[in-house]
Amino acid sequence: GDSVTQMEGPVTLSEEAFLTINCTYTATGYPSLFWYVQYPGEGLQLLLKATKADDKGSNKGFEATYRKETTSFHLEKGSVQVSDSAVYFCALGTGGFKTIFGAGTRLFVKA
Amino acid sequence: DAGVIQSPRHEVTEMGQEVTLRCKPISGHNSLFWYRQTMMRGLELLIYFNNNVPIDDSGMPEDRFSAKMPNASFSTLKIQPSEPRDSAVYFCASSLKSSTGELFFGEGSRLTVL
């Protein structure tokens, strides 16, 4: 069945370091791909999305490219800030109103 | 614009008591989802509604859990009787039909069952 696998955390970085969080997926058809972010004590919120192969989603300095050939949607940011500390979820939309979430990756950014 | 509104934000109750969690989706959204989040199991989809009709409740853990959506602007998740293993954060999310996968989450209801 459809599934999402993302790298285990926690990931600990110093401020201004480069961030990569890996995400791969298994799906039939042509899913949409998403990254959601959850700050402490809050619900998940959409960070960025891509709806077809080779699309790049971007927001708040974060980017991810929909790679069909490698079934991947890795999240990257060139220079992280303390305020980026959160849990990041990769997800895919399968159609039929269902969203499949990865397990989440916790990011800690140290000043 | 108001987002998804959940209440209560925090609930502490004793085992055996009935718990009712409430959700108001974003106006105009016609899909509503209830999720449960725990450290051990992560984010689990419990049930989702489309146009107020339950479409898939296969994630509801057992008969103690029930959910209703009497109209487009209100949904409840009820646990009766509650057990300590039900302690979790329960999230409600809504979406537009045309935006499959793009969900808008509430801030969650943190439930502690003693």
mmCIF file with all atom_site columns, C-alpha atoms in Angstrom:
data_model
loop_
_atom_site.group_PDB
_atom_site.id
_atom_site.type_symbol
_atom_site.label_atom_id
_atom_site.label_alt_id
_atom_site.label_comp_id
_atom_site.label_asym_id
_atom_site.label_entity_id
_atom_site.label_seq_id
_atom_site.pdbx_PDB_ins_code
_atom_site.Cartn_x
_atom_site.Cartn_y
_atom_site.Cartn_z
_atom_site.occupancy
_atom_site.B_iso_or_equiv
_atom_site.pdbx_formal_charge
_atom_site.auth_seq_id
_atom_site.auth_comp_id
_atom_site.auth_asym_id
_atom_site.auth_atom_id
_atom_site.pdbx_PDB_model_num
ATOM 1   C CA . GLY A 1 1   ? 0.000   0.000  0.000   1.00 0.00 ? 1   GLY A CA 1
ATOM 2   C CA . ASP A 1 2   ? 0.892   3.666  -0.054  1.00 0.00 ? 2   ASP A CA 1
ATOM 3   C CA . SER A 1 3   ? 3.467   4.711  2.514   1.00 0.00 ? 3   SER A CA 1
ATOM 4   C CA . VAL A 1 4   ? 5.934   7.406  3.521   1.00 0.00 ? 4   VAL A CA 1
ATOM 5   C CA . THR A 1 5   ? 9.336   6.839  5.121   1.00 0.00 ? 5   THR A CA 1
ATOM 6   C CA . GLN A 1 6   ? 11.335  9.669  6.589   1.00 0.00 ? 6   GLN A CA 1
ATOM 7   C CA . MET A 1 7   ? 14.621  9.788  8.433   1.00 0.00 ? 7   MET A CA 1
ATOM 8   C CA . GLU A 1 8   ? 14.539  9.185  12.142  1.00 0.00 ? 8   GLU A CA 1
ATOM 9   C CA . GLY A 1 9   ? 15.354  11.990 14.479  1.00 0.00 ? 9   GLY A CA 1
ATOM 10  C CA . PRO A 1 10  ? 16.156  13.840 16.410  1.00 0.00 ? 10  PRO A CA 1
ATOM 11  C CA . VAL A 1 11  ? 18.304  15.970 14.177  1.00 0.00 ? 11  VAL A CA 1
ATOM 12  C CA . THR A 1 12  ? 20.435  18.475 16.087  1.00 0.00 ? 12  THR A CA 1
ATOM 13  C CA . LEU A 1 13  ? 22.083  21.364 14.241  1.00 0.00 ? 13  LEU A CA 1
ATOM 14  C CA . SER A 1 14  ? 23.767  24.606 15.073  1.00 0.00 ? 14  SER A CA 1
ATOM 15  C CA . GLU A 1 15  ? 22.234  27.853 13.885  1.00 0.00 ? 15  GLU A CA 1
ATOM 16  C CA . GLU A 1 16  ? 23.026  28.657 10.231  1.00 0.00 ? 16  GLU A CA 1
ATOM 17  C CA . ALA A 1 17  ? 23.784  25.003 9.406   1.00 0.00 ? 17  ALA A CA 1
ATOM 18  C CA . PHE A 1 18  ? 22.391  23.308 6.298   1.00 0.00 ? 18  PHE A CA 1
ATOM 19  C CA . LEU A 1 19  ? 19.384  21.067 6.832   1.00 0.00 ? 19  LEU A CA 1
ATOM 20  C CA . THR A 1 20  ? 18.300  17.975 4.930   1.00 0.00 ? 20  THR A CA 1
ATOM 21  C CA . ILE A 1 21  ? 15.496  15.694 6.070   1.00 0.00 ? 21  ILE A CA 1
ATOM 22  C CA . ASN A 1 22  ? 15.067  12.695 3.798   1.00 0.00 ? 22  ASN A CA 1
ATOM 23  C CA . CYS A 1 23  ? 11.669  11.437 2.701   1.00 0.00 ? 23  CYS A CA 1
ATOM 24  C CA . THR A 1 24  ? 10.796  8.618  0.316   1.00 0.00 ? 24  THR A CA 1
ATOM 25  C CA . TYR A 1 25  ? 7.408   7.333  -0.644  1.00 0.00 ? 25  TYR A CA 1
ATOM 26  C CA . THR A 1 26  ? 5.600   4.379  -2.154  1.00 0.00 ? 26  THR A CA 1
ATOM 27  C CA . ALA A 1 27  ? 2.414   5.082  -4.053  1.00 0.00 ? 27  ALA A CA 1
ATOM 28  C CA . THR A 1 28  ? 0.355   3.966  -6.985  1.00 0.00 ? 28  THR A CA 1
ATOM 29  C CA . GLY A 1 29  ? -0.602  6.665  -9.420  1.00 0.00 ? 29  GLY A CA 1
ATOM 30  C CA . TYR A 1 30  ? 0.579   10.235 -9.086  1.00 0.00 ? 30  TYR A CA 1
ATOM 31  C CA . PRO A 1 31  ? 0.266   11.508 -5.538  1.00 0.00 ? 31  PRO A CA 1
ATOM 32  C CA . SER A 1 32  ? 0.717   15.038 -4.277  1.00 0.00 ? 32  SER A CA 1
ATOM 33  C CA . LEU A 1 33  ? 3.529   15.461 -1.751  1.00 0.00 ? 33  LEU A CA 1
ATOM 34  C CA . PHE A 1 34  ? 3.635   17.683 1.309   1.00 0.00 ? 34  PHE A CA 1
ATOM 35  C CA . TRP A 1 35  ? 5.793   18.774 4.193   1.00 0.00 ? 35  TRP A CA 1
ATOM 36  C CA . TYR A 1 36  ? 3.997   19.763 7.373   1.00 0.00 ? 36  TYR A CA 1
ATOM 37  C CA . VAL A 1 37  ? 5.597   21.368 10.434  1.00 0.00 ? 37  VAL A CA 1
ATOM 38  C CA . GLN A 1 38  ? 4.465   21.081 14.050  1.00 0.00 ? 38  GLN A CA 1
ATOM 39  C CA . TYR A 1 39  ? 5.763   23.621 16.565  1.00 0.00 ? 39  TYR A CA 1
ATOM 40  C CA . PRO A 1 40  ? 5.583   22.759 20.271  1.00 0.00 ? 40  PRO A CA 1
ATOM 41  C CA . GLY A 1 41  ? 2.049   22.757 21.605  1.00 0.00 ? 41  GLY A CA 1
ATOM 42  C CA . GLU A 1 42  ? 0.490   23.388 18.204  1.00 0.00 ? 42  GLU A CA 1
ATOM 43  C CA . GLY A 1 43  ? -1.198  21.465 15.429  1.00 0.00 ? 43  GLY A CA 1
ATOM 44  C CA . LEU A 1 44  ? 0.439   20.585 12.146  1.00 0.00 ? 44  LEU A CA 1
ATOM 45  C CA . GLN A 1 45  ? 0.578   23.269 9.495   1.00 0.00 ? 45  GLN A CA 1
ATOM 46  C CA . LEU A 1 46  ? 1.375   22.956 5.844   1.00 0.00 ? 46  LEU A CA 1
ATOM 47  C CA . LEU A 1 47  ? 4.911   24.085 5.065   1.00 0.00 ? 47  LEU A CA 1
ATOM 48  C CA . LEU A 1 48  ? 5.106   23.367 1.339   1.00 0.00 ? 48  LEU A CA 1
ATOM 49  C CA . LYS A 1 49  ? 3.702   21.107 -1.347  1.00 0.00 ? 49  LYS A CA 1
ATOM 50  C CA . ALA A 1 50  ? 4.326   19.738 -4.851  1.00 0.00 ? 50  ALA A CA 1
ATOM 51  C CA . THR A 1 51  ? 1.662   18.218 -7.037  1.00 0.00 ? 51  THR A CA 1
ATOM 52  C CA . LYS A 1 52  ? 3.611   16.661 -9.905  1.00 0.00 ? 52  LYS A CA 1
ATOM 53  C CA . ALA A 1 53  ? 7.021   15.317 -10.821 1.00 0.00 ? 53  ALA A CA 1
ATOM 54  C CA . ASP A 1 54  ? 9.881   17.864 -10.884 1.00 0.00 ? 54  ASP A CA 1
ATOM 55  C CA . ASP A 1 55  ? 7.798   20.473 -9.078  1.00 0.00 ? 55  ASP A CA 1
ATOM 56  C CA . LYS A 1 56  ? 9.657   22.342 -6.363  1.00 0.00 ? 56  LYS A CA 1
ATOM 57  C CA . GLY A 1 57  ? 7.746   23.488 -3.315  1.00 0.00 ? 57  GLY A CA 1
ATOM 58  C CA . SER A 1 58  ? 9.184   26.306 -1.251  1.00 0.00 ? 58  SER A CA 1
ATOM 59  C CA . ASN A 1 59  ? 8.267   28.404 1.764   1.00 0.00 ? 59  ASN A CA 1
ATOM 60  C CA . LYS A 1 60  ? 10.111  30.260 4.541   1.00 0.00 ? 60  LYS A CA 1
ATOM 61  C CA . GLY A 1 61  ? 13.484  29.269 3.069   1.00 0.00 ? 61  GLY A CA 1
ATOM 62  C CA . PHE A 1 62  ? 12.592  25.578 2.943   1.00 0.00 ? 62  PHE A CA 1
ATOM 63  C CA . GLU A 1 63  ? 12.530  23.690 -0.352  1.00 0.00 ? 63  GLU A CA 1
ATOM 64  C CA . ALA A 1 64  ? 11.665  20.209 -1.571  1.00 0.00 ? 64  ALA A CA 1
ATOM 65  C CA . THR A 1 65  ? 11.613  18.766 -5.091  1.00 0.00 ? 65  THR A CA 1
ATOM 66  C CA . TYR A 1 66  ? 9.255   16.001 -6.222  1.00 0.00 ? 66  TYR A CA 1
ATOM 67  C CA . ARG A 1 67  ? 11.553  13.332 -7.674  1.00 0.00 ? 67  ARG A CA 1
ATOM 68  C CA . LYS A 1 68  ? 9.550   10.610 -9.342  1.00 0.00 ? 68  LYS A CA 1
ATOM 69  C CA . GLU A 1 69  ? 12.581  8.624  -10.484 1.00 0.00 ? 69  GLU A CA 1
ATOM 70  C CA . THR A 1 70  ? 13.836  8.232  -6.911  1.00 0.00 ? 70  THR A CA 1
ATOM 71  C CA . THR A 1 71  ? 10.383  8.486  -5.255  1.00 0.00 ? 71  THR A CA 1
ATOM 72  C CA . SER A 1 72  ? 11.761  11.131 -2.936  1.00 0.00 ? 72  SER A CA 1
ATOM 73  C CA . PHE A 1 73  ? 10.774  14.531 -1.551  1.00 0.00 ? 73  PHE A CA 1
ATOM 74  C CA . HIS A 1 74  ? 13.683  15.625 0.641   1.00 0.00 ? 74  HIS A CA 1
ATOM 75  C CA . LEU A 1 75  ? 13.324  18.807 2.703   1.00 0.00 ? 75  LEU A CA 1
ATOM 76  C CA . GLU A 1 76  ? 16.201  21.287 2.635   1.00 0.00 ? 76  GLU A CA 1
ATOM 77  C CA . LYS A 1 77  ? 17.067  24.656 4.108   1.00 0.00 ? 77  LYS A CA 1
ATOM 78  C CA . GLY A 1 78  ? 20.304  26.480 3.581   1.00 0.00 ? 78  GLY A CA 1
ATOM 79  C CA . SER A 1 79  ? 20.600  28.138 6.973   1.00 0.00 ? 79  SER A CA 1
ATOM 80  C CA . VAL A 1 80  ? 18.459  27.044 9.910   1.00 0.00 ? 80  VAL A CA 1
ATOM 81  C CA . GLN A 1 81  ? 17.420  29.236 12.807  1.00 0.00 ? 81  GLN A CA 1
ATOM 82  C CA . VAL A 1 82  ? 16.542  28.413 16.387  1.00 0.00 ? 82  VAL A CA 1
ATOM 83  C CA . SER A 1 83  ? 12.935  29.192 15.507  1.00 0.00 ? 83  SER A CA 1
ATOM 84  C CA . ASP A 1 84  ? 12.934  26.280 13.029  1.00 0.00 ? 84  ASP A CA 1
ATOM 85  C CA . SER A 1 85  ? 13.045  23.811 15.922  1.00 0.00 ? 85  SER A CA 1
ATOM 86  C CA . ALA A 1 86  ? 9.953   21.673 15.420  1.00 0.00 ? 86  ALA A CA 1
ATOM 87  C CA . VAL A 1 87  ? 8.754   18.295 14.178  1.00 0.00 ? 87  VAL A CA 1
ATOM 88  C CA . TYR A 1 88  ? 8.585   17.907 10.397  1.00 0.00 ? 88  TYR A CA 1
ATOM 89  C CA . PHE A 1 89  ? 6.211   15.461 8.703   1.00 0.00 ? 89  PHE A CA 1
ATOM 90  C CA . CYS A 1 90  ? 6.411   14.287 5.124   1.00 0.00 ? 90  CYS A CA 1
ATOM 91  C CA . ALA A 1 91  ? 3.036   13.302 3.665   1.00 0.00 ? 91  ALA A CA 1
ATOM 92  C CA . LEU A 1 92  ? 1.388   12.186 0.482   1.00 0.00 ? 92  LEU A CA 1
ATOM 93  C CA . GLY A 1 93  ? -2.113  12.738 -0.801  1.00 0.00 ? 93  GLY A CA 1
ATOM 94  C CA . THR A 1 94  ? -3.477  9.665  -2.472  1.00 0.00 ? 94  THR A CA 1
ATOM 95  C CA . GLY A 1 95  ? -6.767  10.991 -3.704  1.00 0.00 ? 95  GLY A CA 1
ATOM 96  C CA . GLY A 1 96  ? -9.987  9.897  -2.076  1.00 0.00 ? 96  GLY A CA 1
ATOM 97  C CA . PHE A 1 97  ? -9.433  12.403 0.729   1.00 0.00 ? 97  PHE A CA 1
ATOM 98  C CA . LYS A 1 98  ? -6.773  10.363 2.473   1.00 0.00 ? 98  LYS A CA 1
ATOM 99  C CA . THR A 1 99  ? -3.365  11.722 3.511   1.00 0.00 ? 99  THR A CA 1
ATOM 100 C CA . ILE A 1 100 ? -0.537  9.387  4.510   1.00 0.00 ? 100 ILE A CA 1
ATOM 101 C CA . PHE A 1 101 ? 1.913   10.860 7.042   1.00 0.00 ? 101 PHE A CA 1
ATOM 102 C CA . GLY A 1 102 ? 5.443   9.820  7.861   1.00 0.00 ? 102 GLY A CA 1
ATOM 103 C CA . ALA A 1 103 ? 6.504   9.276  11.463  1.00 0.00 ? 103 ALA A CA 1
ATOM 104 C CA . GLY A 1 104 ? 7.907   12.793 11.818  1.00 0.00 ? 104 GLY A CA 1
ATOM 105 C CA . THR A 1 105 ? 11.452  14.056 12.344  1.00 0.00 ? 105 THR A CA 1
ATOM 106 C CA . ARG A 1 106 ? 12.241  16.249 15.313  1.00 0.00 ? 106 ARG A CA 1
ATOM 107 C CA . LEU A 1 107 ? 14.693  19.076 14.635  1.00 0.00 ? 107 LEU A CA 1
ATOM 108 C CA . PHE A 1 108 ? 16.609  20.895 17.365  1.00 0.00 ? 108 PHE A CA 1
ATOM 109 C CA . VAL A 1 109 ? 18.559  23.993 16.398  1.00 0.00 ? 109 VAL A CA 1
ATOM 110 C CA . LYS A 1 110 ? 21.115  25.297 18.911  1.00 0.00 ? 110 LYS A CA 1
ATOM 111 C CA . ALA A 1 111 ? 22.098  28.949 19.160  1.00 0.00 ? 111 ALA A CA 1
ATOM 112 C CA . ASP B 2 1   ? -10.114 34.000 8.725   1.00 0.00 ? 1   ASP B CA 1
ATOM 113 C CA . ALA B 2 2   ? -10.719 31.633 11.605  1.00 0.00 ? 2   ALA B CA 1
ATOM 114 C CA . GLY B 2 3   ? -8.914  28.335 11.447  1.00 0.00 ? 3   GLY B CA 1
ATOM 115 C CA . VAL B 2 4   ? -10.074 24.990 12.766  1.00 0.00 ? 4   VAL B CA 1
ATOM 116 C CA . ILE B 2 5   ? -11.289 25.443 16.327  1.00 0.00 ? 5   ILE B CA 1
ATOM 117 C CA . GLN B 2 6   ? -11.098 22.659 18.876  1.00 0.00 ? 6   GLN B CA 1
ATOM 118 C CA . SER B 2 7   ? -12.296 22.459 22.448  1.00 0.00 ? 7   SER B CA 1
ATOM 119 C CA . PRO B 2 8   ? -11.336 21.805 25.109  1.00 0.00 ? 8   PRO B CA 1
ATOM 120 C CA . ARG B 2 9   ? -7.600  22.416 24.730  1.00 0.00 ? 9   ARG B CA 1
ATOM 121 C CA . HIS B 2 10  ? -6.897  20.327 27.802  1.00 0.00 ? 10  HIS B CA 1
ATOM 122 C CA . GLU B 2 11  ? -8.990  17.686 29.525  1.00 0.00 ? 11  GLU B CA 1
ATOM 123 C CA . VAL B 2 12  ? -8.093  15.677 32.599  1.00 0.00 ? 12  VAL B CA 1
ATOM 124 C CA . THR B 2 13  ? -10.543 13.006 33.604  1.00 0.00 ? 13  THR B CA 1
ATOM 125 C CA . GLU B 2 14  ? -10.736 9.773  35.513  1.00 0.00 ? 14  GLU B CA 1
ATOM 126 C CA . MET B 2 15  ? -10.946 6.338  34.023  1.00 0.00 ? 15  MET B CA 1
ATOM 127 C CA . GLY B 2 16  ? -14.494 5.371  33.177  1.00 0.00 ? 16  GLY B CA 1
ATOM 128 C CA . GLN B 2 17  ? -15.723 8.890  32.540  1.00 0.00 ? 17  GLN B CA 1
ATOM 129 C CA . GLU B 2 18  ? -17.181 10.057 29.251  1.00 0.00 ? 18  GLU B CA 1
ATOM 130 C CA . VAL B 2 19  ? -15.095 12.484 27.216  1.00 0.00 ? 19  VAL B CA 1
ATOM 131 C CA . THR B 2 20  ? -16.410 14.663 24.397  1.00 0.00 ? 20  THR B CA 1
ATOM 132 C CA . LEU B 2 21  ? -14.077 16.584 22.139  1.00 0.00 ? 21  LEU B CA 1
ATOM 133 C CA . ARG B 2 22  ? -15.418 19.230 19.790  1.00 0.00 ? 22  ARG B CA 1
ATOM 134 C CA . CYS B 2 23  ? -14.356 20.652 16.460  1.00 0.00 ? 23  CYS B CA 1
ATOM 135 C CA . LYS B 2 24  ? -15.466 23.486 14.214  1.00 0.00 ? 24  LYS B CA 1
ATOM 136 C CA . PRO B 2 25  ? -13.924 23.163 10.739  1.00 0.00 ? 25  PRO B CA 1
ATOM 137 C CA . ILE B 2 26  ? -13.037 26.024 8.441   1.00 0.00 ? 26  ILE B CA 1
ATOM 138 C CA . SER B 2 27  ? -16.118 27.406 6.746   1.00 0.00 ? 27  SER B CA 1
ATOM 139 C CA . GLY B 2 28  ? -16.504 26.003 3.235   1.00 0.00 ? 28  GLY B CA 1
ATOM 140 C CA . HIS B 2 29  ? -14.371 22.929 3.856   1.00 0.00 ? 29  HIS B CA 1
ATOM 141 C CA . ASN B 2 30  ? -16.316 19.754 3.249   1.00 0.00 ? 30  ASN B CA 1
ATOM 142 C CA . SER B 2 31  ? -13.892 17.132 4.557   1.00 0.00 ? 31  SER B CA 1
ATOM 143 C CA . LEU B 2 32  ? -13.147 16.662 8.246   1.00 0.00 ? 32  LEU B CA 1
ATOM 144 C CA . PHE B 2 33  ? -10.627 14.379 9.900   1.00 0.00 ? 33  PHE B CA 1
ATOM 145 C CA . TRP B 2 34  ? -9.940  13.255 13.455  1.00 0.00 ? 34  TRP B CA 1
ATOM 146 C CA . TYR B 2 35  ? -6.367  12.239 14.296  1.00 0.00 ? 35  TYR B CA 1
ATOM 147 C CA . ARG B 2 36  ? -4.735  10.986 17.468  1.00 0.00 ? 36  ARG B CA 1
ATOM 148 C CA . GLN B 2 37  ? -1.087  11.671 18.269  1.00 0.00 ? 37  GLN B CA 1
ATOM 149 C CA . THR B 2 38  ? 1.013   9.802  20.820  1.00 0.00 ? 38  THR B CA 1
ATOM 150 C CA . MET B 2 39  ? 4.742   9.380  21.297  1.00 0.00 ? 39  MET B CA 1
ATOM 151 C CA . MET B 2 40  ? 4.506   5.646  20.770  1.00 0.00 ? 40  MET B CA 1
ATOM 152 C CA . ARG B 2 41  ? 2.242   5.493  17.716  1.00 0.00 ? 41  ARG B CA 1
ATOM 153 C CA . GLY B 2 42  ? 2.729   8.889  16.113  1.00 0.00 ? 42  GLY B CA 1
ATOM 154 C CA . LEU B 2 43  ? -0.140  10.410 14.142  1.00 0.00 ? 43  LEU B CA 1
ATOM 155 C CA . GLU B 2 44  ? -3.081  8.066  13.551  1.00 0.00 ? 44  GLU B CA 1
ATOM 156 C CA . LEU B 2 45  ? -6.145  8.794  11.444  1.00 0.00 ? 45  LEU B CA 1
ATOM 157 C CA . LEU B 2 46  ? -9.243  7.806  13.397  1.00 0.00 ? 46  LEU B CA 1
ATOM 158 C CA . ILE B 2 47  ? -12.081 8.791  11.072  1.00 0.00 ? 47  ILE B CA 1
ATOM 159 C CA . TYR B 2 48  ? -12.891 11.140 8.253   1.00 0.00 ? 48  TYR B CA 1
ATOM 160 C CA . PHE B 2 49  ? -16.086 12.698 6.984   1.00 0.00 ? 49  PHE B CA 1
ATOM 161 C CA . ASN B 2 50  ? -16.996 14.061 3.584   1.00 0.00 ? 50  ASN B CA 1
ATOM 162 C CA . ASN B 2 51  ? -20.032 16.325 3.370   1.00 0.00 ? 51  ASN B CA 1
ATOM 163 C CA . ASN B 2 52  ? -20.887 15.327 6.954   1.00 0.00 ? 52  ASN B CA 1
ATOM 164 C CA . VAL B 2 53  ? -20.963 11.611 6.073   1.00 0.00 ? 53  VAL B CA 1
ATOM 165 C CA . PRO B 2 54  ? -18.442 9.229  7.689   1.00 0.00 ? 54  PRO B CA 1
ATOM 166 C CA . ILE B 2 55  ? -16.385 7.751  4.856   1.00 0.00 ? 55  ILE B CA 1
ATOM 167 C CA . ASP B 2 56  ? -13.776 5.694  6.686   1.00 0.00 ? 56  ASP B CA 1
ATOM 168 C CA . ASP B 2 57  ? -13.804 4.873  10.388  1.00 0.00 ? 57  ASP B CA 1
ATOM 169 C CA . SER B 2 58  ? -11.382 1.974  10.194  1.00 0.00 ? 58  SER B CA 1
ATOM 170 C CA . GLY B 2 59  ? -8.936  3.837  12.412  1.00 0.00 ? 59  GLY B CA 1
ATOM 171 C CA . MET B 2 60  ? -11.317 4.098  15.345  1.00 0.00 ? 60  MET B CA 1
ATOM 172 C CA . PRO B 2 61  ? -9.638  1.898  17.942  1.00 0.00 ? 61  PRO B CA 1
ATOM 173 C CA . GLU B 2 62  ? -12.722 0.262  19.435  1.00 0.00 ? 62  GLU B CA 1
ATOM 174 C CA . ASP B 2 63  ? -16.396 0.652  20.181  1.00 0.00 ? 63  ASP B CA 1
ATOM 175 C CA . ARG B 2 64  ? -15.685 3.020  23.033  1.00 0.00 ? 64  ARG B CA 1
ATOM 176 C CA . PHE B 2 65  ? -14.911 5.654  20.393  1.00 0.00 ? 65  PHE B CA 1
ATOM 177 C CA . SER B 2 66  ? -17.607 7.344  18.330  1.00 0.00 ? 66  SER B CA 1
ATOM 178 C CA . ALA B 2 67  ? -17.700 10.425 16.128  1.00 0.00 ? 67  ALA B CA 1
ATOM 179 C CA . LYS B 2 68  ? -20.506 12.488 14.690  1.00 0.00 ? 68  LYS B CA 1
ATOM 180 C CA . MET B 2 69  ? -20.864 15.380 12.316  1.00 0.00 ? 69  MET B CA 1
ATOM 181 C CA . PRO B 2 70  ? -24.440 16.664 12.576  1.00 0.00 ? 70  PRO B CA 1
ATOM 182 C CA . ASN B 2 71  ? -23.778 19.613 10.266  1.00 0.00 ? 71  ASN B CA 1
ATOM 183 C CA . ALA B 2 72  ? -21.048 21.194 8.178   1.00 0.00 ? 72  ALA B CA 1
ATOM 184 C CA . SER B 2 73  ? -19.747 23.345 11.007  1.00 0.00 ? 73  SER B CA 1
ATOM 185 C CA . PHE B 2 74  ? -19.508 20.947 13.922  1.00 0.00 ? 74  PHE B CA 1
ATOM 186 C CA . SER B 2 75  ? -18.128 17.545 14.833  1.00 0.00 ? 75  SER B CA 1
ATOM 187 C CA . THR B 2 76  ? -17.626 15.599 18.047  1.00 0.00 ? 76  THR B CA 1
ATOM 188 C CA . LEU B 2 77  ? -15.409 12.728 19.073  1.00 0.00 ? 77  LEU B CA 1
ATOM 189 C CA . LYS B 2 78  ? -16.669 10.838 22.088  1.00 0.00 ? 78  LYS B CA 1
ATOM 190 C CA . ILE B 2 79  ? -14.918 8.276  24.264  1.00 0.00 ? 79  ILE B CA 1
ATOM 191 C CA . GLN B 2 80  ? -17.109 6.300  26.644  1.00 0.00 ? 80  GLN B CA 1
ATOM 192 C CA . PRO B 2 81  ? -15.829 4.919  28.918  1.00 0.00 ? 81  PRO B CA 1
ATOM 193 C CA . SER B 2 82  ? -12.376 6.450  28.842  1.00 0.00 ? 82  SER B CA 1
ATOM 194 C CA . GLU B 2 83  ? -9.226  4.508  29.757  1.00 0.00 ? 83  GLU B CA 1
ATOM 195 C CA . PRO B 2 84  ? -5.684  5.653  30.632  1.00 0.00 ? 84  PRO B CA 1
ATOM 196 C CA . ARG B 2 85  ? -4.405  4.351  27.276  1.00 0.00 ? 85  ARG B CA 1
ATOM 197 C CA . ASP B 2 86  ? -6.637  6.905  25.546  1.00 0.00 ? 86  ASP B CA 1
ATOM 198 C CA . SER B 2 87  ? -4.377  9.675  26.838  1.00 0.00 ? 87  SER B CA 1
ATOM 199 C CA . ALA B 2 88  ? -3.127  11.521 23.764  1.00 0.00 ? 88  ALA B CA 1
ATOM 200 C CA . VAL B 2 89  ? -3.485  14.713 21.773  1.00 0.00 ? 89  VAL B CA 1
ATOM 201 C CA . TYR B 2 90  ? -6.505  14.591 19.495  1.00 0.00 ? 90  TYR B CA 1
ATOM 202 C CA . PHE B 2 91  ? -6.440  16.761 16.395  1.00 0.00 ? 91  PHE B CA 1
ATOM 203 C CA . CYS B 2 92  ? -9.234  17.784 14.109  1.00 0.00 ? 92  CYS B CA 1
ATOM 204 C CA . ALA B 2 93  ? -8.398  18.848 10.550  1.00 0.00 ? 93  ALA B CA 1
ATOM 205 C CA . SER B 2 94  ? -10.445 20.014 7.597   1.00 0.00 ? 94  SER B CA 1
ATOM 206 C CA . SER B 2 95  ? -9.859  20.353 3.875   1.00 0.00 ? 95  SER B CA 1
ATOM 207 C CA . LEU B 2 96  ? -11.434 21.416 0.627   1.00 0.00 ? 96  LEU B CA 1
ATOM 208 C CA . LYS B 2 97  ? -12.477 18.599 -1.675  1.00 0.00 ? 97  LYS B CA 1
ATOM 209 C CA . SER B 2 98  ? -10.262 19.928 -4.427  1.00 0.00 ? 98  SER B CA 1
ATOM 210 C CA . SER B 2 99  ? -7.117  19.973 -2.277  1.00 0.00 ? 99  SER B CA 1
ATOM 211 C CA . THR B 2 100 ? -6.573  16.345 -1.432  1.00 0.00 ? 100 THR B CA 1
ATOM 212 C CA . GLY B 2 101 ? -3.836  16.006 1.128   1.00 0.00 ? 101 GLY B CA 1
ATOM 213 C CA . GLU B 2 102 ? -3.750  19.683 2.075   1.00 0.00 ? 102 GLU B CA 1
ATOM 214 C CA . LEU B 2 103 ? -5.127  19.675 5.579   1.00 0.00 ? 103 LEU B CA 1
ATOM 215 C CA . PHE B 2 104 ? -5.720  22.484 8.037   1.00 0.00 ? 104 PHE B CA 1
ATOM 216 C CA . PHE B 2 105 ? -5.272  21.368 11.626  1.00 0.00 ? 105 PHE B CA 1
ATOM 217 C CA . GLY B 2 106 ? -6.651  22.697 14.861  1.00 0.00 ? 106 GLY B CA 1
ATOM 218 C CA . GLU B 2 107 ? -4.420  23.188 17.873  1.00 0.00 ? 107 GLU B CA 1
ATOM 219 C CA . GLY B 2 108 ? -5.482  19.895 19.386  1.00 0.00 ? 108 GLY B CA 1
ATOM 220 C CA . SER B 2 109 ? -7.133  18.663 22.558  1.00 0.00 ? 109 SER B CA 1
ATOM 221 C CA . ARG B 2 110 ? -4.735  17.133 25.064  1.00 0.00 ? 110 ARG B CA 1
ATOM 222 C CA . LEU B 2 111 ? -6.524  14.358 26.951  1.00 0.00 ? 111 LEU B CA 1
ATOM 223 C CA . THR B 2 112 ? -5.210  12.829 30.144  1.00 0.00 ? 112 THR B CA 1
ATOM 224 C CA . VAL B 2 113 ? -7.108  9.903  31.619  1.00 0.00 ? 113 VAL B CA 1
ATOM 225 C CA . LEU B 2 114 ? -6.060  9.060  35.173  1.00 0.00 ? 114 LEU B CA 1
#
